Coordinates of C-alpha atoms in Angstrom, one line a residue:
Chain K
M1 CA 40.0 -40.4 1.0
A2 CA 38.6 -44.4 1.4
V3 CA 36.8 -45.1 4.5
S4 CA 39.0 -46.0 6.7
Q5 CA 38.8 -49.7 9.3
N6 CA 37.2 -49.0 11.7
E7 CA 34.9 -46.1 9.9
Q8 CA 34.1 -49.8 8.3
E9 CA 33.3 -51.7 11.0
L10 CA 31.0 -49.2 12.3
I11 CA 29.3 -49.2 9.3
R12 CA 29.0 -52.8 9.4
S13 CA 27.4 -52.5 13.6
I14 CA 25.0 -49.7 13.1
L15 CA 23.2 -51.7 9.8
A16 CA 23.5 -54.9 12.4
G17 CA 20.9 -52.3 14.7
S18 CA 23.8 -50.7 16.9
S19 CA 22.7 -47.5 17.1
E20 CA 25.9 -46.5 19.7
A21 CA 28.2 -47.3 17.0
F22 CA 26.6 -44.1 14.9
E23 CA 27.6 -42.0 17.3
Q24 CA 30.6 -43.0 17.3
L25 CA 30.7 -42.7 13.0
I26 CA 29.1 -39.5 13.6
S27 CA 30.8 -37.8 16.6
P28 CA 34.1 -36.8 14.5
Y29 CA 32.3 -34.8 12.2
G30 CA 29.3 -33.2 13.9
D31 CA 30.6 -30.2 15.5
R32 CA 32.4 -29.3 11.8
L33 CA 29.2 -30.1 10.1
F34 CA 27.1 -27.9 12.3
N35 CA 29.8 -25.1 12.1
T36 CA 29.8 -25.4 8.0
L37 CA 25.6 -26.0 7.6
V38 CA 25.7 -22.4 10.6
H39 CA 27.7 -20.3 7.6
I40 CA 25.7 -21.6 4.8
L41 CA 22.4 -20.8 6.4
R42 CA 23.8 -18.2 8.8
N43 CA 21.1 -19.5 11.2
A44 CA 22.1 -21.6 14.2
E45 CA 18.3 -22.8 14.5
A46 CA 17.8 -23.9 11.3
A47 CA 21.2 -25.6 11.5
E48 CA 20.3 -27.9 14.1
D49 CA 17.7 -28.8 12.0
V50 CA 19.0 -29.2 8.7
L51 CA 22.3 -31.1 11.2
Q52 CA 19.0 -33.5 12.6
D53 CA 17.6 -34.3 8.9
A54 CA 21.4 -35.2 7.5
L55 CA 22.3 -37.9 10.4
I56 CA 18.8 -39.4 9.9
Q57 CA 19.3 -39.3 6.6
A58 CA 22.9 -40.8 7.2
Y59 CA 21.6 -43.7 9.3
V60 CA 18.1 -43.9 7.1
K61 CA 20.3 -44.1 3.8
L62 CA 23.3 -46.1 5.2
E63 CA 23.1 -49.1 3.7
T64 CA 23.2 -47.7 0.3
Y65 CA 26.4 -45.6 1.2
Q66 CA 28.9 -48.1 -0.9
G67 CA 32.5 -46.4 0.0
R68 CA 34.0 -45.2 -3.0
S69 CA 33.8 -41.6 -1.3
S70 CA 34.6 -41.2 2.2
F71 CA 32.1 -40.8 4.8
Y72 CA 33.0 -37.9 5.9
T73 CA 32.4 -36.3 2.2
W74 CA 28.6 -39.0 1.9
L75 CA 28.0 -37.2 5.4
Y76 CA 28.9 -33.9 3.9
R77 CA 27.2 -33.9 0.6
I78 CA 23.7 -34.8 2.2
A79 CA 24.1 -32.3 5.0
V80 CA 25.0 -29.8 2.0
N81 CA 22.6 -29.9 0.0
L82 CA 19.4 -30.0 2.3
A83 CA 21.0 -26.9 3.7
F84 CA 21.1 -25.1 0.2
S85 CA 17.3 -27.1 -0.1
H86 CA 16.7 -25.4 3.0
R87 CA 18.1 -22.1 2.3
R88 CA 16.2 -22.0 -0.4
R89 CA 13.1 -22.1 1.2
E90 CA 13.8 -20.0 4.2
H91 CA 16.3 -17.6 3.4
P92 CA 16.9 -16.3 6.9
M93 CA 18.5 -13.1 7.2
I94 CA 20.5 -12.8 11.0
S95 CA 23.1 -10.8 12.1
M96 CA 26.7 -13.0 13.4
D97 CA 25.5 -10.5 16.8
S98 CA 22.3 -12.8 17.5
Q99 CA 23.9 -15.8 16.3
K100 CA 26.7 -15.7 18.8
S101 CA 24.1 -14.6 21.9
A102 CA 22.5 -17.3 20.8
L103 CA 25.1 -20.0 20.9
G104 CA 26.2 -17.8 24.7
E105 CA 29.2 -16.2 22.5
E106 CA 29.5 -12.2 23.8
P107 CA 28.2 -9.6 21.0
V108 CA 30.5 -8.0 19.2
S109 CA 31.3 -4.2 21.0
T110 CA 31.7 -1.5 17.6
V111 CA 32.0 1.5 20.3
D112 CA 35.9 2.0 19.8
P113 CA 37.4 0.8 16.0
V114 CA 40.5 1.7 16.8
D115 CA 40.7 -1.7 18.9
A116 CA 42.5 -4.8 17.3
A117 CA 40.2 -7.0 18.4
S118 CA 36.8 -4.6 17.3
L119 CA 38.4 -4.7 13.8
R120 CA 39.2 -7.8 13.8
A121 CA 35.3 -8.9 14.6
E122 CA 34.1 -6.5 12.3
R123 CA 36.3 -7.8 9.5
A124 CA 34.5 -10.9 10.1
E125 CA 30.8 -9.7 10.7
L126 CA 31.8 -7.8 7.3
L127 CA 32.9 -11.7 5.7
H128 CA 30.5 -13.2 7.0
A129 CA 27.9 -10.8 5.6
A130 CA 29.6 -10.7 2.6
I131 CA 29.6 -14.7 2.2
G132 CA 26.0 -14.6 2.2
E133 CA 25.6 -12.8 -0.1
L134 CA 27.3 -15.0 -2.4
P135 CA 25.1 -17.1 -4.6
D136 CA 25.1 -20.4 -3.7
E137 CA 27.0 -22.3 -5.9
F138 CA 29.7 -19.9 -4.9
R139 CA 29.1 -20.3 -1.4
A140 CA 29.3 -24.0 -1.0
V141 CA 32.7 -24.1 -1.9
I142 CA 34.2 -21.3 -0.3
I143 CA 32.9 -22.3 2.7
L144 CA 33.7 -25.7 2.0
R145 CA 37.5 -24.4 1.6
E146 CA 37.9 -21.6 3.6
I147 CA 36.2 -22.8 7.2
E148 CA 35.9 -26.6 6.3
G149 CA 39.5 -27.3 5.0
C150 CA 38.2 -29.0 2.4
D151 CA 40.8 -30.0 -0.7
Y152 CA 39.2 -29.5 -4.7
K153 CA 38.8 -33.1 -4.8
T154 CA 36.6 -33.5 -1.4
I155 CA 34.6 -30.2 -2.7
G156 CA 34.2 -32.0 -6.0
D157 CA 33.2 -35.2 -4.3
I158 CA 30.6 -33.5 -2.0
L159 CA 29.2 -31.1 -4.7
D160 CA 29.1 -34.1 -7.2
I161 CA 31.3 -31.3 -9.5
S162 CA 34.6 -31.9 -11.3
Q163 CA 37.7 -30.0 -10.2
G164 CA 38.2 -27.7 -13.1
T165 CA 34.5 -26.1 -11.7
V166 CA 35.8 -26.1 -8.0
R167 CA 38.9 -24.0 -9.3
S168 CA 36.5 -21.7 -11.6
R169 CA 33.7 -21.4 -8.4
I170 CA 36.4 -20.5 -5.7
H171 CA 38.3 -18.0 -7.7
R172 CA 35.1 -16.3 -8.9
G173 CA 33.8 -16.5 -5.4
R174 CA 36.4 -14.9 -4.0
L175 CA 36.8 -11.9 -6.6
Q176 CA 33.0 -11.1 -5.7
L177 CA 34.5 -11.0 -1.8
R178 CA 37.7 -8.9 -2.6
E179 CA 35.4 -6.3 -4.6
K180 CA 33.0 -6.2 -1.8
L181 CA 35.2 -6.0 1.1
I182 CA 39.0 -5.3 0.2
P183 CA 38.6 -2.1 0.0
L184 CA 37.5 -1.3 4.0
F185 CA 39.9 -5.0 4.7
K186 CA 42.7 -2.4 3.4
L187 CA 40.9 0.4 6.1
F188 CA 41.1 -1.5 9.0
K189 CA 44.4 -2.7 8.5
Q190 CA 46.0 1.2 8.1
N191 CA 44.1 1.6 11.3
S192 CA 45.0 -0.9 13.1
P193 CA 47.1 -0.7 15.8
M194 CA 48.8 -3.8 15.0
S195 CA 49.4 -2.8 11.3
Chain I
M1 CA 46.4 -11.6 -18.5
S2 CA 44.1 -14.2 -19.2
K3 CA 41.4 -15.1 -16.9
I4 CA 43.2 -18.9 -16.3
N5 CA 46.4 -17.5 -15.2
E6 CA 44.0 -15.7 -12.4
E7 CA 42.4 -18.8 -11.4
L8 CA 46.1 -20.6 -11.0
I9 CA 46.2 -17.8 -8.6
S10 CA 43.7 -19.2 -6.0
A11 CA 44.7 -22.6 -6.5
Y12 CA 48.3 -21.3 -6.0
L13 CA 47.1 -20.2 -2.7
D14 CA 45.3 -23.3 -2.2
H15 CA 47.8 -25.6 -2.9
E16 CA 46.0 -27.0 -5.9
V17 CA 48.0 -26.8 -8.4
S18 CA 51.0 -28.9 -10.3
T19 CA 54.9 -28.1 -10.9
E20 CA 54.5 -27.0 -13.7
E21 CA 51.7 -24.7 -12.7
R22 CA 53.0 -23.0 -9.6
E23 CA 56.6 -22.4 -12.1
L24 CA 54.6 -20.6 -14.7
V25 CA 52.2 -18.9 -11.7
E26 CA 55.8 -17.2 -9.9
A27 CA 56.9 -16.3 -13.3
A28 CA 53.8 -14.5 -14.3
L29 CA 54.2 -12.8 -10.0
A30 CA 57.4 -11.8 -10.7
R31 CA 56.4 -9.7 -13.7
D32 CA 52.8 -9.0 -13.4
P33 CA 52.3 -6.5 -10.6
N34 CA 48.6 -6.0 -11.1
L35 CA 48.7 -10.5 -10.9
Q36 CA 51.2 -9.6 -7.2
K37 CA 48.1 -7.1 -6.2
L38 CA 45.5 -10.2 -6.8
K39 CA 47.0 -12.9 -5.0
D40 CA 47.6 -10.2 -2.0
E41 CA 44.6 -9.7 -2.1
L42 CA 43.3 -12.5 -2.1
E43 CA 45.2 -13.3 0.8
L44 CA 44.2 -10.4 2.8
L45 CA 40.4 -11.9 1.9
R46 CA 41.4 -15.1 3.4
E47 CA 42.6 -14.0 6.4
G48 CA 39.6 -12.6 7.3
F49 CA 38.3 -16.4 7.3
D50 CA 40.7 -17.1 10.3
L51 CA 38.4 -14.5 12.6
L52 CA 34.8 -16.2 11.6
P53 CA 33.7 -17.5 14.7
V54 CA 33.1 -21.1 15.0
Y55 CA 29.8 -22.7 15.9
H56 CA 29.3 -26.0 18.0
A57 CA 26.1 -27.9 18.3
H58 CA 24.6 -28.0 21.7
D59 CA 24.0 -31.4 23.0
L60 CA 24.7 -33.1 20.1
E61 CA 24.5 -36.3 21.5
D62 CA 20.9 -35.3 21.8
V63 CA 20.9 -34.7 18.3
L64 CA 22.4 -37.9 17.5
Q65 CA 20.3 -39.5 19.5
Q66 CA 17.2 -38.0 18.0
A67 CA 18.4 -38.5 14.6
V68 CA 18.4 -42.6 15.4
G69 CA 15.1 -42.2 17.0
Q70 CA 13.4 -40.8 14.5
A71 CA 15.1 -42.8 11.7
R72 CA 14.2 -46.1 13.2
T73 CA 10.4 -44.8 13.4
P74 CA 8.3 -46.7 10.7
Q75 CA 7.5 -43.3 8.9
P76 CA 10.8 -41.2 10.0
E77 CA 10.0 -37.2 9.0
V78 CA 12.3 -36.7 5.8
K79 CA 12.3 -33.3 4.2
R80 CA 10.9 -33.4 0.9
P81 CA 11.9 -30.7 -1.6
A82 CA 8.5 -28.5 -2.3
G83 CA 5.8 -29.5 -4.5
T84 CA 7.2 -33.7 -4.7
N85 CA 4.5 -34.5 -2.2
H86 CA 1.9 -32.1 -3.9
R87 CA 2.5 -33.9 -7.1
K88 CA 2.5 -37.4 -6.0
I89 CA -0.7 -36.2 -4.3
W90 CA -2.1 -35.2 -7.3
F91 CA -1.0 -38.1 -9.4
T92 CA -2.3 -40.5 -7.0
A93 CA -5.9 -38.5 -6.7
C94 CA -6.5 -38.7 -10.5
A95 CA -5.2 -42.1 -11.0
S96 CA -7.9 -43.3 -8.2
L97 CA -10.7 -41.2 -9.9
A98 CA -10.0 -42.5 -13.2
A99 CA -10.2 -46.4 -11.6
C100 CA -13.6 -44.8 -9.7
L101 CA -14.9 -43.7 -13.3
L102 CA -14.0 -46.8 -15.1
V103 CA -15.7 -48.9 -12.9
M104 CA -18.7 -47.1 -12.4
I105 CA -18.6 -47.5 -16.2
T106 CA -17.9 -51.1 -15.9
L107 CA -20.5 -51.8 -13.2
L108 CA -23.6 -49.8 -15.2
K109 CA -22.7 -52.0 -17.9
L110 CA -22.7 -55.3 -16.9
P111 CA -26.4 -56.0 -16.8
R112 CA -26.5 -55.4 -20.2
D113 CA -27.2 -58.4 -22.6
T114 CA -24.3 -57.5 -25.3
K115 CA -26.0 -59.9 -27.5
E116 CA -29.2 -58.5 -26.9
E117 CA -27.7 -54.8 -27.9
Q118 CA -26.3 -56.2 -31.2
L119 CA -29.3 -57.7 -32.2
A120 CA -31.4 -54.7 -31.2
L121 CA -28.7 -52.5 -33.1
A122 CA -28.9 -54.5 -36.0
E123 CA -33.0 -54.1 -35.9
D124 CA -32.2 -50.7 -35.2
S125 CA -30.1 -50.3 -38.7
S126 CA -32.5 -52.3 -40.3
G127 CA -35.4 -51.4 -39.3
L128 CA -35.3 -47.6 -38.6
S129 CA -33.3 -45.9 -41.4
P130 CA -34.9 -46.8 -44.3
E131 CA -38.6 -46.2 -42.9
P132 CA -37.7 -42.2 -42.8
H133 CA -37.8 -42.7 -46.0
T134 CA -41.0 -43.8 -46.5
N135 CA -42.6 -41.8 -44.3
F136 CA -40.6 -38.9 -46.5
Q137 CA -42.3 -38.9 -49.4
P138 CA -45.2 -36.9 -48.4
E139 CA -47.8 -38.2 -50.2
L140 CA -47.8 -40.9 -48.7
F141 CA -47.1 -39.0 -45.4
S142 CA -49.9 -40.3 -42.9
A143 CA -49.4 -37.6 -40.0
E144 CA -52.9 -38.7 -37.9
S145 CA -52.3 -42.4 -38.0
D146 CA -48.2 -42.2 -37.6
L147 CA -48.6 -39.9 -34.2
A148 CA -51.0 -41.6 -32.9
D149 CA -49.4 -44.6 -33.3
G150 CA -46.4 -42.9 -31.1
A151 CA -48.8 -41.7 -28.8
V152 CA -50.2 -45.3 -28.0
E153 CA -46.7 -47.5 -28.4
A154 CA -45.2 -45.1 -26.0
A155 CA -43.4 -47.4 -23.6
E156 CA -42.2 -47.6 -20.2
A157 CA -39.2 -45.6 -19.4
P158 CA -36.2 -47.1 -18.3
E159 CA -35.7 -46.8 -14.8
G160 CA -33.3 -44.8 -14.2
M161 CA -34.4 -42.2 -16.7
A162 CA -32.5 -39.2 -15.1
G163 CA -33.6 -35.9 -15.7
G164 CA -31.7 -32.3 -15.6
F165 CA -28.1 -33.8 -15.1
G166 CA -28.0 -37.3 -15.2
G167 CA -26.6 -40.3 -17.2
V168 CA -27.4 -41.0 -20.7
N169 CA -28.9 -44.1 -23.0
N170 CA -27.2 -45.4 -25.8
A171 CA -30.3 -45.9 -27.4
E172 CA -31.9 -42.1 -26.9
V173 CA -28.0 -40.7 -28.6
L174 CA -29.3 -43.4 -31.3
E175 CA -32.7 -42.9 -32.5
A176 CA -31.8 -39.7 -32.4
E177 CA -29.1 -39.8 -34.6
T178 CA -31.3 -42.3 -36.9
L179 CA -34.3 -39.5 -36.7
S180 CA -31.7 -36.4 -37.3
S181 CA -30.8 -38.4 -40.4
A182 CA -34.0 -38.9 -41.5
L183 CA -34.0 -35.2 -41.1
H184 CA -31.3 -34.5 -43.1
R185 CA -32.5 -37.3 -45.9
S186 CA -35.3 -34.5 -46.3
A187 CA -33.8 -31.4 -45.8
P188 CA -30.2 -31.9 -46.6
E189 CA -29.2 -28.3 -46.0
N190 CA -30.1 -28.6 -42.3
S191 CA -27.5 -27.8 -39.7
P192 CA -25.9 -31.6 -38.0
A193 CA -28.2 -31.0 -34.9
L194 CA -31.3 -32.5 -34.9
G195 CA -34.1 -30.4 -34.8
A196 CA -36.5 -28.9 -36.6
P197 CA -35.6 -27.9 -40.0
P198 CA -34.3 -23.9 -40.3
R199 CA -37.4 -21.3 -40.7
A200 CA -36.5 -20.8 -44.4
A201 CA -37.7 -24.2 -45.5
N202 CA -41.8 -23.9 -45.0
S203 CA -42.7 -26.9 -47.2
A204 CA -44.9 -29.7 -47.2
H205 CA -41.9 -31.4 -47.9
Q206 CA -40.0 -30.4 -44.1
R207 CA -43.5 -30.6 -42.3
A208 CA -43.0 -33.9 -43.7
A209 CA -39.9 -34.7 -42.5
V210 CA -40.7 -33.0 -38.9
Q211 CA -43.7 -35.5 -38.8
G212 CA -42.3 -38.3 -40.0
G213 CA -39.3 -38.1 -37.8
L214 CA -41.7 -38.1 -35.3
A215 CA -43.9 -41.6 -36.2
A216 CA -39.9 -43.1 -36.5
Q217 CA -39.2 -41.9 -33.4
S218 CA -42.6 -43.3 -31.7
R219 CA -42.0 -47.0 -33.3
F220 CA -38.5 -47.0 -32.2
N221 CA -39.9 -46.3 -28.7
A222 CA -42.5 -49.1 -29.1
D223 CA -39.8 -51.8 -29.6
P224 CA -38.7 -53.1 -26.7
N225 CA -35.5 -54.5 -28.1
Q226 CA -34.8 -50.6 -28.0
A227 CA -35.7 -49.9 -24.8
K228 CA -32.4 -51.9 -23.6
L229 CA -30.2 -49.4 -26.5
V230 CA -31.9 -46.2 -25.3
E231 CA -30.1 -47.4 -21.8
R232 CA -27.1 -48.0 -23.2
S233 CA -27.6 -44.4 -25.1
R234 CA -27.6 -42.8 -21.4
L235 CA -24.1 -44.0 -20.7
E236 CA -22.8 -42.5 -23.6
A237 CA -23.9 -38.7 -23.6
D238 CA -22.1 -36.1 -21.4
Q239 CA -24.9 -34.1 -20.4
V240 CA -29.1 -35.3 -20.4
F241 CA -32.0 -32.6 -20.3
N242 CA -35.4 -33.6 -20.3
I243 CA -37.7 -31.4 -21.2
S244 CA -41.9 -31.6 -21.6
V245 CA -43.6 -29.2 -24.1
S246 CA -47.4 -29.4 -25.6
R247 CA -47.3 -29.2 -29.9
N248 CA -47.7 -25.8 -30.2
E249 CA -43.9 -25.4 -28.4
L250 CA -42.5 -28.1 -29.8
S251 CA -41.8 -25.8 -32.7
R252 CA -40.4 -22.9 -30.6
L253 CA -38.2 -25.2 -28.7
F254 CA -36.9 -26.9 -32.1
D255 CA -36.2 -22.9 -33.0
I256 CA -33.7 -22.3 -29.9
L257 CA -32.5 -26.1 -29.6
D258 CA -32.0 -25.7 -33.4
P259 CA -31.8 -22.4 -34.2
P260 CA -32.4 -21.5 -38.1
V261 CA -29.7 -20.8 -40.7
V262 CA -31.7 -18.5 -42.4
A263 CA -34.3 -16.1 -40.7
D264 CA -37.2 -15.9 -43.3
A265 CA -40.5 -15.1 -42.1
P266 CA -40.2 -16.5 -39.1
E267 CA -43.9 -16.1 -38.0
K268 CA -45.5 -17.3 -41.0
N269 CA -42.6 -20.8 -40.8
S270 CA -43.2 -21.1 -37.1
D271 CA -47.3 -21.4 -37.8
D272 CA -46.8 -23.7 -40.1
L273 CA -44.4 -25.8 -38.8
E274 CA -47.0 -26.2 -35.3
S275 CA -49.6 -26.6 -37.9
A276 CA -47.4 -29.8 -39.0
T277 CA -46.8 -30.8 -35.5
I278 CA -49.6 -30.5 -33.6
Q279 CA -52.2 -33.1 -33.7
P280 CA -54.0 -33.0 -30.9
K281 CA -56.7 -34.6 -32.2
S282 CA -55.2 -38.1 -33.0
L283 CA -54.1 -38.0 -29.2
D284 CA -57.3 -37.8 -28.0
N285 CA -58.6 -41.2 -30.6
V286 CA -56.5 -43.2 -28.9
A287 CA -57.0 -45.7 -26.8
P288 CA -54.7 -46.4 -23.8
S289 CA -54.5 -49.0 -21.9
V290 CA -52.4 -47.1 -19.5
P291 CA -53.8 -43.9 -17.7
L292 CA -52.3 -40.8 -19.6
Q293 CA -51.3 -39.9 -16.5
E294 CA -49.8 -42.6 -15.8
K295 CA -48.2 -43.8 -19.3
Q296 CA -46.8 -39.8 -19.1
A297 CA -45.0 -40.7 -15.9
K298 CA -43.9 -43.5 -17.2
S299 CA -43.3 -42.9 -21.0
R300 CA -40.1 -42.6 -22.8
P301 CA -39.5 -39.1 -24.6
D302 CA -41.2 -38.8 -27.6
V303 CA -38.4 -37.3 -29.5
T304 CA -34.6 -36.7 -28.3
F305 CA -32.5 -34.3 -29.4
A306 CA -28.3 -34.6 -29.2
V307 CA -26.3 -32.0 -29.9
N308 CA -22.6 -31.3 -29.5
Q309 CA -22.3 -28.7 -27.1
T310 CA -18.8 -26.6 -26.2
P311 CA -19.2 -25.4 -22.2
D312 CA -20.1 -21.7 -22.7
E313 CA -22.8 -22.8 -25.9
L314 CA -24.3 -25.5 -23.4
V315 CA -24.7 -23.0 -21.1
S316 CA -25.8 -20.3 -23.4
L317 CA -28.5 -22.8 -24.8
L318 CA -29.1 -23.9 -21.2
G319 CA -30.4 -20.2 -20.4
K320 CA -32.6 -19.3 -23.8
L321 CA -34.1 -22.6 -22.1
Q322 CA -34.6 -21.1 -19.0
A323 CA -35.3 -17.7 -20.0
K324 CA -38.7 -19.8 -22.6
Q325 CA -39.2 -21.5 -19.4
Y326 CA -38.7 -24.9 -20.8
F327 CA -36.8 -25.5 -17.1
A328 CA -38.0 -25.2 -13.3
D329 CA -38.5 -22.0 -13.2
N330 CA -36.4 -20.3 -10.6
D331 CA -33.5 -18.7 -9.8
D332 CA -31.6 -22.0 -8.2
K333 CA -32.0 -23.6 -11.6
R334 CA -30.9 -20.7 -13.1
N335 CA -28.0 -20.7 -11.5
E336 CA -26.8 -24.5 -11.4
Y337 CA -27.1 -24.4 -15.0
V338 CA -24.5 -21.0 -15.4
E339 CA -22.6 -22.1 -12.6
A340 CA -21.8 -25.8 -14.6
K341 CA -20.0 -24.6 -17.1
D342 CA -16.9 -25.3 -15.2
R343 CA -18.1 -28.9 -14.4
Y344 CA -18.6 -29.1 -18.7
T345 CA -15.8 -27.2 -18.9
D346 CA -13.7 -29.9 -16.7
L347 CA -16.1 -33.2 -18.5
L348 CA -14.5 -31.5 -21.4
K349 CA -10.7 -32.2 -20.4
R350 CA -11.6 -35.3 -19.2
K351 CA -13.2 -36.4 -22.8
M352 CA -10.5 -35.0 -24.4
A353 CA -12.3 -34.0 -27.3
D354 CA -13.5 -30.6 -28.5
K355 CA -17.2 -30.4 -27.4
L356 CA -19.6 -32.5 -25.1
R357 CA -22.7 -35.1 -26.4
V358 CA -25.7 -33.5 -24.5
L359 CA -28.7 -34.9 -25.2
F360 CA -32.5 -33.4 -25.1
L361 CA -35.6 -36.1 -24.0
I362 CA -38.1 -34.4 -25.3
T363 CA -41.8 -35.3 -24.2
I364 CA -44.8 -34.2 -26.0
E365 CA -47.4 -33.7 -23.5
P366 CA -50.6 -34.2 -24.8
A367 CA -53.5 -31.7 -25.2
K368 CA -55.5 -30.3 -22.5
E369 CA -58.7 -28.7 -24.3
P370 CA -58.8 -28.9 -27.8
A371 CA -61.0 -25.6 -27.8
E372 CA -57.2 -24.4 -26.9
Q373 CA -55.1 -26.0 -29.7
Q374 CA -58.0 -25.6 -32.6
E375 CA -57.3 -21.6 -32.0
D376 CA -53.4 -21.9 -32.4

C-alpha cells in the first residue's frame, strides 16, 4: 500500500512543524490501533501508555519514514514492537470484565448460560483468554489478521517477516486456539437457542 | 495429509491463496472429510473473533496532543528495552574511570625528567649490579663498614613516601629487584622473591649475601639520582607497605615475606641470620650529621622487598605480618587488610595480570639499648 498523496502532504507539513497535520495523519488509525494494543496487552491502561509512546516515536522518527510501506504499516510496526516489549516487561493479566468496566462497557453476566447473548459473550471471554495465552509471535499475527483485518503482506511488513512465515504462524496459532476452544464452542453452539 | 495442505486451509479461509492453490484445496476438501472438519472448526473459531469487544481510546485527541508535546520537548521520554541504559551507563562509567586513571598517572609522571631517569637507570644498571658480586665474596665482605655506610648515607625520604596502602616508587622496585638479583646470585636456590635466604642455607655465604645486599641497598639509597628512580618505582607497584623493624626482627620478617623452602633447624638458622644482620655497634659508631630521630623520620627504607602476590596470598601475608605485630596492632587495621581483598581483586582485574606487584619498604630501627642486643 503506497503512501497516499494526502498522507504525503500531511507528512511534509508535520516535518515543517505542524502538530495539527500530525493529528490528521494519526486520526484514522488511532482508535483501531488502540483496540489492537488492548488485545495484545490485555490491559487498557497499558495500551494507552504504549499508544502514546508509539505516537511519540512516530512523531520523532517521522523524518526516517521513507514511504516504502504504507504509513499505516509503519505506524503499526512501531506500536506492535512497543507492545510486545511492554508485554515482556509487564505481563499483565486482566479479565475482559474488568476491562469492560474500565472502558465503560457493561460486564458480562454469566447467570443464564442459555441466553444467546451470554453464550456469545462467554465465547468471546474464552477466546480473549486463549489469545492471551498464545506465544507472542502467534498472537501478533492472529490479532493483526482477525482483529485488524490485515492481509498477509501487510502483516509481514509490520512484523518484518515473510508471507510464508505469516501463513505458517497464523495456522499454528489457530491450531492452538482450536485445541483449547473448539470443544467449548461446539458445546455453546449445541446449547444455543439459535443453533 | 501434509502439513502444507493444512496451512493452505488457513490461507484459503483468509483468501490468501493463488488460483492454483485454491483448486488444490477445494479438491482436497472434497475428498478428505478430516480436512473438511478442520476447515469447519477453523471457521467456527474465526466467528468468535467477531464477538470480541472493540475498545476505544478515551480522548484520543488529548493523547495525540500529549504525544506531540512530549516529542517536541528537548529530551522526549522514550521507553527503551531493559538493560540498554544500564549498559551505556556502565560503559560510560568505565571509560570515565579509565580516563581519570590515565590523567592521574600522567600528572604524577609529568615532573620527572626523562633524561635524568634514564641516566639514573643507566647508573643503576652499571653501578649496582656488579657491586653485589664483589660484596658476596665472603673473604672480602666487611659487614661493619658496609652497614655503617648504609646507616650514614640514608638519603632524605622523598615526599609522598606512602605508608600502608600507597603509591610506589619505581626506583625502590628497581633497587629491590637489584638486591634480589644479588641475593639470587649468591643463593640461586632462593625463591624469586627478594628476601632472606632459606633457613636451610645456613652458611657464611648466605649471611654475606644478606649483608651484601643490605650494603648495596644502602649505597643505592645514598645516590641522589636513585631517589628519582625510587620515586618512580612507586608508581609501578600496586601496593606499598611500610614496615619498621629492629635488626633482631629482620630475619623473622624475611621468613614471613619469603618463607623458607626447606625447613631445617629453624632455631639455629634464625640465630645465625640474626647475628649476621645485627651490627648495632656499627650504628653506634655512626656520626650522622642529622639527628637520628630526624633521620629516621625522613629516611628512605633500608630494604625494599618486592613480591608478586595474588589477592588471597596478599591478604594471608598481611595477616601473618599483623599477627607478628609488624603493622599497627588494632582490630581496625587488621580488618582493613582483610576487607581489602575485594579491592586487590578489582585492582588485579584492571591490571589484567595474574598477580599484584607488592612492595614492602623496610626501615631498620636503630638499636636502643646495646645491652639487649648483646644478649641476642
